[in-house]
GROMACS .gro file of N, CA, C and O in nm:
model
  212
    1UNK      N    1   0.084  -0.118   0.000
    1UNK     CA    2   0.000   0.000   0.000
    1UNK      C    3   0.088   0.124   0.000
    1UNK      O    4   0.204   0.119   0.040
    2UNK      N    5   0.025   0.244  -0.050
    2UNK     CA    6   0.111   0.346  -0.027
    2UNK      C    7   0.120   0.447   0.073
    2UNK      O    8   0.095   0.567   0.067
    3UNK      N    9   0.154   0.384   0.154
    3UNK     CA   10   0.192   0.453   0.301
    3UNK      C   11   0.099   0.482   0.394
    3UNK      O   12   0.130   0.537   0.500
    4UNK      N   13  -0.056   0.440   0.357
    4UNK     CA   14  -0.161   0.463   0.433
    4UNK      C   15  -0.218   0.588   0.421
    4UNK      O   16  -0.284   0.637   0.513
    5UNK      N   17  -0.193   0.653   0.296
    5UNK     CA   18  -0.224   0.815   0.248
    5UNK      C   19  -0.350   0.789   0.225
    5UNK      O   20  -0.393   0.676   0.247
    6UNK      N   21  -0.458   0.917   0.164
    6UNK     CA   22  -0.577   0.906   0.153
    6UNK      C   23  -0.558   0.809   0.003
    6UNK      O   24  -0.590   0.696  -0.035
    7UNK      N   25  -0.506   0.896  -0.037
    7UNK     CA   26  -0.521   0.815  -0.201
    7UNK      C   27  -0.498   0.691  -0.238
    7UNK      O   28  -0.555   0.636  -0.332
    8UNK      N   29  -0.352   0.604  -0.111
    8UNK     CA   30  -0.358   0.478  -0.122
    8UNK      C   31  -0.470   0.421  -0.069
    8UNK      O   32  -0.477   0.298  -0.078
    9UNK      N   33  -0.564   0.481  -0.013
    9UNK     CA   34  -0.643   0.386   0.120
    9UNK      C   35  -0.828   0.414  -0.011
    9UNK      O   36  -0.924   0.339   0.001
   10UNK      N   37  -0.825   0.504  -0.089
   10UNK     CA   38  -0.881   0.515  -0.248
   10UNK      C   39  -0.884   0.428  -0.322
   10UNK      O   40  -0.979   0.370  -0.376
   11UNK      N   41  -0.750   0.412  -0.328
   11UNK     CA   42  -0.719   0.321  -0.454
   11UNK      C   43  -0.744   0.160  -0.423
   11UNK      O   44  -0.765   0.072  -0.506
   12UNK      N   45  -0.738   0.151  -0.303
   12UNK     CA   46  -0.735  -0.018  -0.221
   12UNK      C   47  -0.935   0.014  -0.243
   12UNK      O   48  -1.007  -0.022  -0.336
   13UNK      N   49  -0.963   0.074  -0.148
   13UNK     CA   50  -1.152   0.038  -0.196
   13UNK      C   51  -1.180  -0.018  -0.300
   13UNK      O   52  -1.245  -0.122  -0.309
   14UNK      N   53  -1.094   0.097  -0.459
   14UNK     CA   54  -1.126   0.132  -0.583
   14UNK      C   55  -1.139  -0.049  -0.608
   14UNK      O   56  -1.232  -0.122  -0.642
   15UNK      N   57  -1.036  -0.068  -0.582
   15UNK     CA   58  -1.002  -0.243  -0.626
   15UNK      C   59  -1.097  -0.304  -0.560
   15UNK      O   60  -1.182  -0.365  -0.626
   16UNK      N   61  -1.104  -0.302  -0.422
   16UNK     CA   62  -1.185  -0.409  -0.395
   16UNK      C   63  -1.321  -0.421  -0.401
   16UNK      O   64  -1.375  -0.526  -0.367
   17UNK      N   65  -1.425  -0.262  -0.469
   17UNK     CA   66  -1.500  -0.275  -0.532
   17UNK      C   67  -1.515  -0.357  -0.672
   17UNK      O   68  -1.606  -0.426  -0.719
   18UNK      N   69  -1.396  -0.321  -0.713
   18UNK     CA   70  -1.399  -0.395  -0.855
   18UNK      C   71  -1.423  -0.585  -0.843
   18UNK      O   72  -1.483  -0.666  -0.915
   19UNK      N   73  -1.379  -0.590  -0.774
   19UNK     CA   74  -1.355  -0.750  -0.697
   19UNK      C   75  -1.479  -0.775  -0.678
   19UNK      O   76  -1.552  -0.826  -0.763
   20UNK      N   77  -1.526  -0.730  -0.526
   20UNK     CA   78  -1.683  -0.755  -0.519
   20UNK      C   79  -1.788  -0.704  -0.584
   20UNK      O   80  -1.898  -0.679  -0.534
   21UNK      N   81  -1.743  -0.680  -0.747
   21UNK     CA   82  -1.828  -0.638  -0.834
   21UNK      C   83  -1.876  -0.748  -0.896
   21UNK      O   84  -1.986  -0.796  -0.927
   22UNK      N   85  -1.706  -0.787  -0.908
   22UNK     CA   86  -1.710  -0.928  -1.027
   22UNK      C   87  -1.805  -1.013  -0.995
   22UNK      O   88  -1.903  -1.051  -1.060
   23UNK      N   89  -1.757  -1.048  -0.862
   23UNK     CA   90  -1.783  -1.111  -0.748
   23UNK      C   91  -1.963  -1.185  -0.739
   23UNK      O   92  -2.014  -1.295  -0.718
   24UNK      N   93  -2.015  -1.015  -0.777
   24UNK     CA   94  -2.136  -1.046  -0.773
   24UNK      C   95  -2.218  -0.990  -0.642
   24UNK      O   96  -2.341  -0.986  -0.641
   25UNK      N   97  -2.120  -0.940  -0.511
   25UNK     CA   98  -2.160  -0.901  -0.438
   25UNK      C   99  -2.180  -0.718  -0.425
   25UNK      O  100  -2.112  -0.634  -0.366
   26UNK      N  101  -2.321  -0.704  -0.520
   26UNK     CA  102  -2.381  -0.536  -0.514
   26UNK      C  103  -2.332  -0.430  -0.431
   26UNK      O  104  -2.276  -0.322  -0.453
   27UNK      N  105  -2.385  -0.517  -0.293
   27UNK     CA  106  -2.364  -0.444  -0.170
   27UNK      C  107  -2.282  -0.380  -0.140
   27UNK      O  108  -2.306  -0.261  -0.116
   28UNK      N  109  -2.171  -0.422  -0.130
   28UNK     CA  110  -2.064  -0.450  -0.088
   28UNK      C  111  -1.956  -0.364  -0.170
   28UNK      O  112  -1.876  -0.282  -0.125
   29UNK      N  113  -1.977  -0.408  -0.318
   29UNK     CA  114  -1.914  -0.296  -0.424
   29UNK      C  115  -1.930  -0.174  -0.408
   29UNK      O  116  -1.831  -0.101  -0.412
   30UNK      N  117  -2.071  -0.115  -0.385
   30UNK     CA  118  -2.121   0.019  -0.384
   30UNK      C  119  -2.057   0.073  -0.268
   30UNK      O  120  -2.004   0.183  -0.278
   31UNK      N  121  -2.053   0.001  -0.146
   31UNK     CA  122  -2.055   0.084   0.005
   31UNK      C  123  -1.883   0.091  -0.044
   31UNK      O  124  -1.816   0.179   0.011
   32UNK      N  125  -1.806  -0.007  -0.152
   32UNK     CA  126  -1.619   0.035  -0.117
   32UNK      C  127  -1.613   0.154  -0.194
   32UNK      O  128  -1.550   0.253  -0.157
   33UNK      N  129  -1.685   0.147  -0.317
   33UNK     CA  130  -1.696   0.295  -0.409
   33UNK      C  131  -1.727   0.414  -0.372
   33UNK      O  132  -1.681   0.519  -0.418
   34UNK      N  133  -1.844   0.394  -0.244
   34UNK     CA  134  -1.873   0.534  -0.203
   34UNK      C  135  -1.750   0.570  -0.104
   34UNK      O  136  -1.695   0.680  -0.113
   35UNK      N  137  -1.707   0.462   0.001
   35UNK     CA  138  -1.557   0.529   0.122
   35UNK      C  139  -1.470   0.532  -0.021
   35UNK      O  140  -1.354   0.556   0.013
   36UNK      N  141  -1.474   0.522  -0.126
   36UNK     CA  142  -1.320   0.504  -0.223
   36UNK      C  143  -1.352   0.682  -0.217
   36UNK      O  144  -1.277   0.772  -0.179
   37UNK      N  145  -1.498   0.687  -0.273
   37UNK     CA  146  -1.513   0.814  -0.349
   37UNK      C  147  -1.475   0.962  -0.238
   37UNK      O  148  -1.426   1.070  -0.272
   38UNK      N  149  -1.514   0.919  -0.112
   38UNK     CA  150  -1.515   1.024   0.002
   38UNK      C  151  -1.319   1.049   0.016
   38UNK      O  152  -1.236   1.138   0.029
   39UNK      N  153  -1.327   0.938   0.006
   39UNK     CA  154  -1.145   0.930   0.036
   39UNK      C  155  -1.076   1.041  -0.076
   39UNK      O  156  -0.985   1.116  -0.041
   40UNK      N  157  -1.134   1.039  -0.224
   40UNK     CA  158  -1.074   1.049  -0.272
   40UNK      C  159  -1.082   1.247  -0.250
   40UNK      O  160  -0.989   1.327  -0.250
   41UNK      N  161  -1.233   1.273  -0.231
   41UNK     CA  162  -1.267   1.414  -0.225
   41UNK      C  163  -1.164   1.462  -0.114
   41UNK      O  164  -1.089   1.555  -0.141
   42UNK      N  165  -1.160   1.398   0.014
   42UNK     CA  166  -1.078   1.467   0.139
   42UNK      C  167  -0.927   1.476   0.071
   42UNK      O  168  -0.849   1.562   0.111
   43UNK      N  169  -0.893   1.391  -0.024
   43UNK     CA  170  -0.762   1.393  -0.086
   43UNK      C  171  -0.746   1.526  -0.137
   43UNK      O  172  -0.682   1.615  -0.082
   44UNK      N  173  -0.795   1.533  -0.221
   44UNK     CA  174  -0.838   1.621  -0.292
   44UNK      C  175  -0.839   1.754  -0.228
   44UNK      O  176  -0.788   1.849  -0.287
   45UNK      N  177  -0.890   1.768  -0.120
   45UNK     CA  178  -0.893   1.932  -0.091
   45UNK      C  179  -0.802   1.921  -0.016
   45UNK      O  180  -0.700   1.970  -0.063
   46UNK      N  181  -0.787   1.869   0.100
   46UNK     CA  182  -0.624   1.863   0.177
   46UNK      C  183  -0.480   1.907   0.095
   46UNK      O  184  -0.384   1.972   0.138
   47UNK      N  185  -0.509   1.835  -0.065
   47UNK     CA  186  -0.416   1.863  -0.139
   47UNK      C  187  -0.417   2.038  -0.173
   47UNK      O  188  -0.316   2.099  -0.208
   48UNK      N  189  -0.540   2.094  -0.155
   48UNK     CA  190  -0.542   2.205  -0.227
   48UNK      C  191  -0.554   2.314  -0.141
   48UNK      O  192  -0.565   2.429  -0.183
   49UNK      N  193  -0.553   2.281  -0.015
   49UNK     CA  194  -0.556   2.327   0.126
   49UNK      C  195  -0.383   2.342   0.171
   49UNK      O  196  -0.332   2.450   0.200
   50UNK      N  197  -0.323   2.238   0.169
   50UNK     CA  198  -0.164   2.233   0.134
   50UNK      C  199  -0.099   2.317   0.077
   50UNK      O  200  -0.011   2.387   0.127
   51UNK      N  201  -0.149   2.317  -0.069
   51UNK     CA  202  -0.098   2.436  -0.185
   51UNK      C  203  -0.103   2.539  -0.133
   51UNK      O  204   0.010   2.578  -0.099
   52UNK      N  205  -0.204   2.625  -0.101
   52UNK     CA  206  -0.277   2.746  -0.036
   52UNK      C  207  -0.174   2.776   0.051
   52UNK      O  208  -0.126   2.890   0.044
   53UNK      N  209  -0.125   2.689   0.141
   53UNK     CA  210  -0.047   2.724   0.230
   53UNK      C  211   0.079   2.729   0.267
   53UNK      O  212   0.109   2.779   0.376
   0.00000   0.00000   0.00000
């Protein structure tokens, strides 16, 4: 993993939605996509919150 950053801890959901997509398990896909997706927004402004400063 990459160091436990937001974006690695993104990218690990990202996958294991994809997995329990294949998988077949709905549920399960959606709820890693939505923490992938939140992860990725807090990335995201922290990054631009950083810059700023």
């Amino acid at each position: 993993m990459i160091g436990g950053s937001f974006i690695g801890l993104a990218i690990l959901f990202f996958v294991l939605a994809l997995v329990f997509a294949l998988l077949g398990a709905r549920g399960v896909a959606g709820m890693s996509m939505s923490i992938a997706k939140w992860l990725v927004i807090i990335f995201i402004v922290l990054a631009i919150i950083s810059l700023l400063l």
